[in-house]
């Protein structure tokens, strides 16, 4: 496996492949001085090395080969003519190269590799390297990190077509030269949005189902009522425990993933994460949101304020009353009465000289109403023009807004999270310091209020109505900014639900534990995007379709789509039998959501499974 990247996702992905799936990995990164975020990448590199240390030690105990074993190799790869420096550390080969040239990819072993992941933060860099790699090795399985999903679909088709033409001579037997385009922002957005909306609720969408994992308090029967199955038993000491990966973690503090029924019954005093079906994906919240008129064109009623609408209604009532009175006084037909009233109203020259006194009084009253109508009509025109003018501008939070989610940051992650929240029908107020941020266009299109300003400055969060918000979701690119905003928001609302996007996973663990200890009655969640996205990228490199990942305390549970054919653990077994406690559980049969537990899985079926990292590796 070859991984090329310039941020923490590359190191996390390499550690995932090496530590969980036991793959030989070559990691290609820029020199330390040219990384996009050198300090954070350095911490990610250290975390990756620490994980590899533990894994290699375990592998040596199993006889699987350490740094000098079959998966490793000591010494230095040396410096070639391509300008790439290589070395091997903890069984992982690392190359440093400023650019992904053809020579660098060749030295990384792309011509002999099974899969290549291009996870640079720049789409153009990944596309250029993918075209070169496909030419070097038509059999290569490619995984690209692209933010532009529409472009990604075209790139997938182009690279797959190139592989098919190159292998069209019949030598493609057994080759899996597929191309998969993923976005770390799109992968992590559902978990971040769900955590902001419902605390510990996680949402996973399949082709035919919309599922959510809900944390339930301890119950006498173990499994919470109404759930499809129990996904995890939480730590006995509560969700604030760091677990085995945190300081002081121990086996007794870890959550138990995918327990069997007997274990669930024995653990009656522990909270559980239960899977529930929300609705069919085709009838999701997106269509409901669209039905409410959320879009670029405002509804007609929003063109005029409520006060102006009441003024217009009052004037219409006056006109009708005057017309009826004229009809009664002068005994003329109703239509003629309305016509004369409108003439008087608009001061058209038709004086009632010689007419009865009642007619003359009514004409004067009509003229007076006409004078009142002129400023109202002018105000209506100006307000309508202003509404159309500001339809493409940023909206301000309305005065009576409450129960909304305050979203900090409209970068790549923030834009995906905003879209997901609006699909769920959640009211959002965004805060962004950069007036040129890429997410501002999405905010205008969705007509979401935006506060432009530095969140660390006084008054910015107040302008976003933080004191009446239900949750704060901080997803800016700076960890310290997110933390500072959360601490200030907690000083305003100690019970506020907060979700932080923190780049460094160890830092996220420390912040999570400290905030939980300081505010035990408030919901606190810290999430690392690379931690959430790495399993999906690793699954794609191994030829698996990972649908999503949900965090369970500091561990991750994966949802994947798996072909039954060729899996003795699945083929020929019923849905109930295709289950291994602590490893995987079959949740649904794609295309047949009503399949029961007694359905026998056969060749041609594709199932949705919940699995641990190691369980999914064993299924592969």
XYZ file of C-alpha atoms in Angstrom:
620
model
C 0.000 0.000 0.000
C 1.241 3.479 -0.899
C -0.108 6.577 0.874
C 0.726 10.102 -0.347
C -0.353 13.127 1.678
C 0.622 16.349 3.365
C -1.388 16.402 6.584
C -2.463 14.271 9.512
C -4.854 12.142 7.446
C -1.908 10.540 5.629
C -0.242 9.496 8.890
C -3.518 8.299 10.394
C -4.311 6.306 7.246
C -0.843 4.723 7.191
C -1.177 3.728 10.840
C -4.647 2.306 10.128
C -3.397 0.142 7.259
C -0.283 -1.005 9.085
C -1.670 -1.458 12.572
C -5.181 -2.774 11.944
C -4.980 -4.519 8.588
C -1.338 -5.649 8.733
C -0.429 -4.166 5.350
C 3.014 -3.077 4.219
C 2.860 0.675 3.750
C 5.022 3.215 1.957
C 4.250 6.747 3.116
C 5.188 9.648 0.824
C 5.128 13.063 2.499
C 6.635 16.492 1.768
C 9.799 17.516 3.610
C 9.132 18.758 7.138
C 9.710 22.378 6.181
C 7.081 22.290 3.407
C 4.156 20.633 5.140
C 0.960 22.622 5.297
C 0.747 22.415 9.081
C 4.176 21.312 10.332
C 3.421 21.470 14.065
C 0.226 19.474 13.833
C 1.639 17.036 11.295
C 4.562 16.478 13.621
C 2.198 15.495 16.399
C 0.283 13.248 14.002
C 3.574 11.675 12.915
C 4.450 11.000 16.560
C 1.006 9.520 17.222
C 1.374 7.325 14.149
C 4.819 6.156 15.279
C 3.514 5.385 18.780
C 0.693 3.312 17.352
C 3.102 1.486 15.079
C 5.377 0.787 18.045
C 2.541 -0.970 19.843
C 1.449 -2.848 16.733
C 4.955 -3.981 15.797
C 5.535 -5.191 19.332
C 2.334 -7.218 19.153
C 3.312 -8.541 15.731
C 6.676 -9.709 17.055
C 4.862 -11.532 19.832
C 2.783 -13.317 17.182
C 5.829 -14.038 15.059
C 4.573 -11.648 12.416
C 7.820 -9.798 11.767
C 9.034 -6.583 13.287
C 11.045 -3.792 11.765
C 13.418 -6.281 10.201
C 10.780 -8.909 9.479
C 8.821 -9.566 6.321
C 6.840 -6.344 6.680
C 9.781 -4.179 7.586
C 13.305 -3.455 6.706
C 15.943 -1.567 8.606
C 18.343 0.943 7.305
C 17.899 3.713 4.829
C 16.439 3.581 1.385
C 18.875 6.230 0.345
C 18.614 9.134 -1.945
C 17.815 8.564 -5.580
C 18.066 10.749 -8.597
C 14.433 11.791 -8.196
C 15.063 13.989 -5.175
C 13.134 11.761 -2.731
C 14.667 10.771 0.569
C 13.560 7.463 2.055
C 13.844 5.602 5.331
C 12.094 2.899 7.242
C 10.732 3.506 10.725
C 8.868 0.929 12.784
C 8.125 -1.274 9.788
C 6.802 1.608 7.711
C 8.752 2.996 4.764
C 8.708 6.803 4.615
C 9.731 8.860 1.589
C 10.088 12.630 1.607
C 9.451 14.386 -1.702
C 8.446 17.921 -2.543
C 6.339 16.847 -5.561
C 4.660 13.631 -6.693
C 6.577 13.203 -9.930
C 6.684 10.009 -11.957
C 10.116 9.210 -10.519
C 8.884 9.624 -6.948
C 5.889 7.355 -7.549
C 8.156 4.776 -9.162
C 10.522 4.804 -6.176
C 7.539 4.432 -3.854
C 6.736 1.162 -5.619
C 3.527 2.143 -7.390
C 4.302 -0.245 -10.240
C 4.182 -3.189 -7.791
C 1.655 -1.837 -5.276
C -1.859 -3.112 -4.718
C -3.410 0.253 -3.869
C -2.476 3.930 -3.837
C -4.127 6.625 -1.692
C -3.667 10.253 -2.706
C -4.817 12.343 0.256
C -3.163 15.702 -0.351
C -5.246 18.711 0.597
C -5.046 20.013 -2.990
C -7.382 18.413 -5.556
C -5.143 19.217 -8.523
C -2.135 17.513 -6.930
C -4.137 14.331 -6.334
C -5.598 14.264 -9.847
C -2.231 14.803 -11.522
C -0.629 12.031 -9.466
C -3.559 9.683 -10.147
C -3.215 10.077 -13.909
C 0.494 9.313 -13.663
C -0.033 6.318 -11.373
C -2.702 4.828 -13.641
C -0.252 4.950 -16.519
C 2.484 3.300 -14.449
C 0.233 0.526 -13.132
C -3.153 -0.110 -14.811
C -3.932 -2.775 -12.181
C -3.569 -0.321 -9.300
C -6.522 0.344 -6.989
C -6.743 4.129 -6.620
C -8.276 6.114 -3.763
C -8.414 9.895 -4.174
C -9.247 12.606 -1.700
C -11.188 15.265 -3.623
C -13.357 18.027 -2.246
C -15.157 18.623 -5.571
C -17.490 15.631 -5.694
C -18.876 16.365 -9.165
C -15.369 16.480 -10.585
C -14.613 13.328 -8.620
C -17.338 11.398 -10.455
C -15.840 12.322 -13.821
C -12.339 11.430 -12.621
C -13.570 8.019 -11.440
C -15.064 7.279 -14.867
C -11.970 8.512 -16.686
C -9.485 6.474 -14.641
C -11.648 3.338 -14.703
C -11.989 3.621 -18.468
C -8.224 4.041 -18.809
C -7.627 0.924 -16.712
C -10.150 -1.080 -18.756
C -8.487 -0.108 -22.027
C -5.005 -0.852 -20.699
C -6.082 -4.288 -19.438
C -8.276 -5.095 -22.390
C -5.950 -7.822 -23.633
C -7.326 -10.326 -21.128
C -4.577 -9.839 -18.556
C -6.973 -8.210 -16.131
C -8.091 -11.488 -14.584
C -8.114 -11.107 -10.857
C -7.225 -7.408 -11.019
C -9.251 -4.841 -9.090
C -8.215 -1.618 -10.804
C -11.085 0.394 -9.330
C -11.025 4.109 -8.593
C -12.699 5.524 -5.497
C -13.074 9.234 -4.790
C -13.708 10.196 -1.164
C -13.853 13.431 0.785
C -12.800 13.564 4.413
C -15.211 16.476 4.873
C -18.134 14.505 3.448
C -17.204 11.423 5.472
C -16.963 13.232 8.809
C -19.846 15.708 8.349
C -22.710 13.339 9.343
C -21.040 12.436 12.644
C -20.278 16.073 13.471
C -23.784 17.243 12.573
C -25.440 14.430 14.500
C -23.345 15.145 17.586
C -24.437 18.805 17.492
C -28.108 18.005 16.998
C -28.577 15.169 19.479
C -25.390 14.812 21.508
C -24.438 11.162 21.121
C -26.675 10.384 18.152
C -24.851 9.185 15.036
C -26.421 8.781 11.615
C -25.426 6.351 8.857
C -27.153 6.356 5.464
C -27.251 3.306 3.218
C -28.858 2.873 -0.194
C -32.268 2.083 1.296
C -32.113 2.907 5.007
C -31.365 5.806 7.290
C -30.024 4.446 10.578
C -28.992 6.178 13.745
C -27.128 5.052 16.826
C -28.619 6.408 20.054
C -27.130 6.296 23.525
C -29.604 4.834 26.011
C -29.339 4.874 29.816
C -29.029 1.582 31.731
C -32.184 -0.531 31.784
C -33.222 -3.643 33.643
C -33.302 -5.727 30.467
C -29.936 -4.617 29.189
C -31.010 -3.806 25.635
C -32.997 -0.608 25.279
C -36.550 -1.134 23.941
C -37.261 -0.392 20.293
C -33.694 -0.780 19.042
C -32.800 -3.032 16.151
C -29.724 -4.233 18.034
C -27.167 -3.135 20.610
C -24.047 -1.779 18.978
C -21.970 -1.107 22.081
C -21.941 -1.139 25.875
C -20.374 2.052 27.191
C -17.694 2.239 29.828
C -18.942 1.552 33.368
C -17.275 4.744 34.558
C -19.231 6.891 32.090
C -18.613 8.438 28.698
C -15.961 10.778 30.022
C -13.404 7.982 30.329
C -10.597 8.131 27.860
C -10.391 4.385 27.425
C -7.361 2.389 26.533
C -6.005 5.045 24.218
C -6.120 7.774 26.851
C -4.149 8.369 29.989
C -4.858 5.872 32.650
C -7.027 3.769 30.371
C -7.535 0.130 31.162
C -9.405 -2.835 29.791
C -12.173 -2.422 32.368
C -12.775 1.139 31.142
C -13.131 0.364 27.439
C -16.522 0.287 25.732
C -17.596 -3.137 24.494
C -18.379 -3.042 20.778
C -20.939 -5.414 19.223
C -21.772 -7.490 22.323
C -23.872 -10.639 22.104
C -27.290 -11.000 23.740
C -25.924 -12.781 26.794
C -23.399 -10.030 27.455
C -26.105 -7.393 27.066
C -28.269 -9.132 29.645
C -25.369 -9.368 32.101
C -24.482 -5.687 31.670
C -27.800 -4.309 32.903
C -26.071 -1.468 34.762
C -24.219 -0.043 31.748
C -25.456 2.482 29.220
C -25.721 1.185 25.662
C -25.572 2.481 22.103
C -28.599 1.118 20.257
C -29.250 1.121 16.504
C -32.564 2.538 15.292
C -34.128 2.971 11.875
C -35.130 6.572 11.200
C -36.826 6.429 7.800
C -36.272 5.486 4.202
C -33.473 7.468 2.653
C -35.666 8.560 -0.243
C -38.042 10.272 2.110
C -35.396 12.032 4.103
C -35.299 15.468 5.447
C -33.822 16.929 2.302
C -37.106 16.795 0.398
C -38.988 18.153 3.377
C -36.588 21.051 3.606
C -36.950 21.753 -0.082
C -40.716 21.783 0.348
C -40.445 24.644 2.803
C -39.002 26.903 0.140
C -35.385 26.948 1.297
C -33.457 28.037 -1.746
C -32.047 30.952 -3.630
C -35.446 32.617 -4.366
C -37.331 33.861 -1.285
C -41.052 33.039 -0.916
C -43.552 35.788 -1.768
C -44.625 36.329 1.843
C -41.048 37.158 2.839
C -40.909 40.138 0.467
C -42.898 42.295 2.887
C -42.686 42.638 6.633
C -45.608 41.727 8.857
C -46.261 45.392 9.748
C -46.425 46.375 6.087
C -48.761 43.497 5.288
C -51.116 44.602 8.072
C -51.034 48.187 6.746
C -51.967 47.050 3.258
C -54.755 44.876 4.644
C -56.147 47.856 6.583
C -56.173 50.079 3.516
C -57.947 47.391 1.465
C -60.566 47.140 4.197
C -61.041 50.935 4.099
C -61.556 50.875 0.320
C -64.146 48.114 0.590
C -65.939 49.983 3.371
C -66.029 53.233 1.402
C -67.333 51.462 -1.705
C -70.120 49.784 0.255
C -71.042 53.061 1.930
C -71.176 54.855 -1.453
C -73.420 52.129 -2.816
C -75.813 52.558 0.109
C -75.865 56.368 0.032
C -76.191 56.947 -3.722
C -78.103 53.754 -4.660
C -75.704 53.047 -7.538
C -74.544 49.565 -8.571
C -71.741 47.966 -6.596
C -69.228 47.963 -9.459
C -69.869 51.636 -10.142
C -69.414 52.363 -6.455
C -66.028 50.657 -6.434
C -65.048 52.498 -9.631
C -65.932 55.921 -8.231
C -64.203 55.092 -4.930
C -60.978 54.223 -6.740
C -61.207 57.442 -8.774
C -61.504 59.409 -5.561
C -58.760 57.368 -3.948
C -56.247 58.140 -6.670
C -57.349 61.802 -6.915
C -58.546 61.485 -10.510
C -60.535 64.629 -11.386
C -64.212 63.772 -10.896
C -65.491 66.225 -8.246
C -68.885 65.487 -6.720
C -70.264 69.002 -7.365
C -74.013 69.069 -6.951
C -74.036 65.559 -5.515
C -75.694 64.727 -2.199
C -73.813 65.568 0.974
C -73.081 61.909 1.749
C -71.376 61.473 -1.619
C -69.230 64.534 -1.070
C -68.151 63.366 2.418
C -67.264 59.958 1.119
C -65.219 61.520 -1.682
C -63.212 63.519 0.843
C -62.633 60.414 2.985
C -61.535 58.491 -0.095
C -59.036 61.227 -0.953
C -57.692 61.100 2.603
C -57.263 57.322 2.370
C -55.492 57.855 -0.948
C -53.001 60.170 0.728
C -52.322 57.459 3.318
C -51.924 54.852 0.586
C -49.075 56.632 -1.197
C -46.384 56.187 1.515
C -47.514 52.597 2.093
C -47.121 51.762 -1.600
C -43.718 53.461 -1.681
C -42.598 51.490 1.384
C -43.808 48.254 -0.218
C -41.823 48.902 -3.405
C -38.649 49.810 -1.520
C -38.949 46.805 0.811
C -39.522 44.399 -2.063
C -36.512 45.767 -3.931
C -34.407 45.491 -0.780
C -35.505 41.895 -0.247
C -34.517 40.923 -3.775
C -31.227 42.765 -3.402
C -30.346 41.006 -0.144
C -31.517 37.572 -1.304
C -27.979 36.982 -2.572
C -26.369 38.677 0.432
C -25.725 37.336 3.910
C -28.652 37.309 6.283
C -28.503 38.401 9.885
C -29.895 36.298 12.736
C -33.536 37.261 13.366
C -34.444 38.771 16.700
C -36.579 35.956 18.066
C -34.310 33.102 16.996
C -33.713 30.334 19.553
C -32.972 26.632 19.801
C -30.573 26.818 16.865
C -27.049 25.483 16.278
C -24.181 27.972 16.128
C -21.655 26.762 13.539
C -18.154 28.226 13.711
C -16.190 28.038 10.470
C -17.310 27.712 6.844
C -14.310 25.969 5.341
C -14.418 22.530 3.736
C -15.648 20.773 6.866
C -17.993 23.569 7.912
C -19.658 23.725 4.495
C -20.401 19.995 4.519
C -21.698 20.169 8.078
C -23.915 23.147 7.218
C -25.423 21.285 4.278
C -26.030 18.232 6.447
C -27.704 20.274 9.195
C -30.024 21.934 6.700
C -30.902 18.528 5.230
C -31.952 17.535 8.735
C -34.092 20.677 8.998
C -32.030 22.233 11.814
C -31.906 26.025 12.258
C -28.295 27.231 11.951
C -26.422 30.491 12.513
C -22.890 30.551 11.062
C -19.892 32.538 12.289
C -17.017 33.127 9.870
C -14.049 35.495 10.014
C -13.032 35.263 6.349
C -15.364 37.204 3.996
C -14.048 35.071 1.107
C -14.674 31.689 2.730
C -15.914 29.003 0.358
C -18.928 28.194 2.536
C -20.486 31.653 2.288
C -21.969 30.791 -1.120
C -23.699 27.758 0.404
C -24.981 29.921 3.272
C -26.479 32.400 0.792
C -28.063 29.614 -1.229
C -29.583 28.012 1.858
C -30.533 31.456 3.283
C -28.723 30.753 6.540
C -27.870 33.724 8.820
C -24.146 34.490 8.992
C -22.186 36.652 11.433
C -18.909 37.899 9.937
C -16.257 38.388 12.605
C -13.531 36.824 14.671
C -15.138 34.464 17.143
C -12.458 35.279 19.707
C -13.583 38.931 19.760
C -16.186 40.078 22.245
C -19.722 40.368 20.933
C -19.434 37.980 17.975
C -20.976 34.957 19.687
C -23.593 37.219 21.260
C -24.572 38.382 17.763
C -25.089 34.702 16.853
C -27.574 34.415 19.788
C -25.370 31.951 21.651
C -27.341 32.511 24.855
C -30.457 31.047 23.173
C -28.727 28.356 21.099
C -29.118 24.628 21.661
C -25.573 23.686 20.590
C -22.230 25.097 19.499
C -20.326 23.317 16.726
C -16.747 24.609 16.359
C -15.123 23.336 13.145
C -12.595 26.039 12.257
C -9.110 25.009 11.142
C -7.473 26.291 14.356
C -7.702 24.103 17.462
C -7.075 27.024 19.806
C -9.853 29.074 18.202
C -12.319 26.231 18.631
C -11.294 25.714 22.235
C -11.420 29.418 23.084
C -14.889 29.747 21.559
C -16.176 26.750 23.501
C -14.758 27.997 26.795
C -16.323 31.429 26.295
C -19.657 29.905 25.274
C -19.634 27.717 28.372
C -19.114 30.844 30.509
C -22.310 32.245 28.972
C -24.262 28.965 28.983
C -22.780 26.301 31.295
C -25.293 23.707 30.044
C -24.648 24.349 26.343
C -24.004 21.283 24.184
C -20.646 21.706 22.443
C -18.896 19.757 19.699
C -15.274 20.531 18.830
C -13.351 19.617 15.748
C -9.782 19.181 17.002
C -7.035 18.232 14.578
C -4.788 16.400 17.031
C -6.448 13.287 18.443
C -4.466 13.267 21.723
C -5.378 16.899 22.267
C -9.026 16.040 21.564
C -8.938 13.347 24.250
C -7.460 15.710 26.846
C -9.952 18.484 26.061
C -12.841 16.039 26.119
C -11.982 14.696 29.556
C -11.328 18.140 31.044
C -14.550 19.698 29.771
C -16.559 16.693 30.943
C -15.025 17.008 34.392
C -15.613 20.771 34.568
C -19.198 20.596 33.242
C -20.529 17.130 34.107
C -24.151 18.016 33.305
C -23.430 19.373 29.833
C -22.878 17.388 26.646
C -19.323 17.636 25.318
C -17.955 15.964 22.207
C -14.496 16.326 20.641
C -13.926 14.920 17.184
C -10.853 14.538 14.975
C -11.740 14.553 11.270
C -8.783 12.391 10.329
C -9.802 9.907 13.039
C -13.324 9.698 11.563
C -12.260 9.626 7.894
C -9.279 7.236 7.980
C -11.373 4.000 8.247
C -13.326 4.885 5.109
C -10.124 5.551 3.133
C -8.516 2.364 4.427
C -11.590 0.332 3.507
C -11.565 1.747 -0.020
C -7.878 0.847 -0.428
C -8.693 -2.705 0.589
C -11.590 -2.864 -1.876
C -14.345 -2.437 0.672
C -17.217 0.007 0.595
C -17.258 1.789 3.947
C -20.552 3.652 4.392
C -19.597 5.549 7.514
C -18.111 5.475 10.957
C -19.527 6.420 14.343
C -17.376 7.210 17.370
C -18.113 5.267 20.549
C -16.304 7.202 23.241
C -12.724 7.121 21.899
C -13.225 4.110 19.624
C -14.821 3.849 16.168
C -17.453 1.481 14.811
C -17.537 1.059 11.016
C -20.507 0.509 8.718
C -19.624 -1.210 5.446
C -21.266 -2.820 2.449
C -19.891 -6.318 1.852
C -20.509 -8.875 -0.901
C -21.534 -12.232 0.572
C -19.813 -14.219 -2.178
C -16.474 -15.617 -1.097
C -16.973 -15.041 2.634
C -17.409 -18.356 4.504
C -18.396 -16.358 7.601
C -21.427 -15.020 5.695
C -22.357 -17.263 2.759
C -24.802 -20.048 3.589
C -25.635 -18.614 7.021
C -28.724 -16.810 8.200
C -28.614 -13.127 9.102
C -28.741 -14.077 12.785
C -25.894 -16.592 12.444
C -23.624 -14.202 10.497
C -22.531 -12.501 13.687
C -19.314 -12.568 15.684
C -19.386 -10.795 19.024
C -16.866 -7.979 19.202
C -16.095 -8.194 15.459
C -19.087 -7.757 13.128
C -22.879 -7.949 12.890
C -25.091 -8.051 9.776
C -27.614 -5.194 9.947
C -29.491 -5.310 6.660
C -29.589 -6.838 3.196
C -29.181 -4.174 0.522
C -32.201 -3.931 -1.735
C -34.308 -6.016 0.688
C -34.753 -3.977 3.848
C -37.456 -6.354 5.122
C -35.221 -9.450 5.159
C -35.621 -11.211 8.500
C -33.121 -12.880 10.800
C -33.860 -16.283 9.226
C -32.940 -15.203 5.702
C -30.097 -17.347 4.331
C -27.333 -15.295 2.753
C -26.326 -16.512 -0.694
C -24.008 -15.650 -3.560
C -25.123 -12.370 -5.128
C -26.319 -10.807 -1.866
C -24.746 -7.643 -0.491
C -25.145 -6.899 3.192
C -24.610 -3.890 5.433
C -22.488 -4.793 8.431
C -21.375 -2.991 11.558
C -17.818 -3.976 12.395
C -14.832 -3.017 14.413
C -11.644 -2.075 12.577
C -10.129 -5.500 13.164
C -13.393 -7.274 12.391
C -13.663 -5.554 9.026
C -10.061 -6.512 8.313
C -10.886 -10.174 9.023
C -13.919 -10.021 6.748
C -11.708 -8.707 3.933
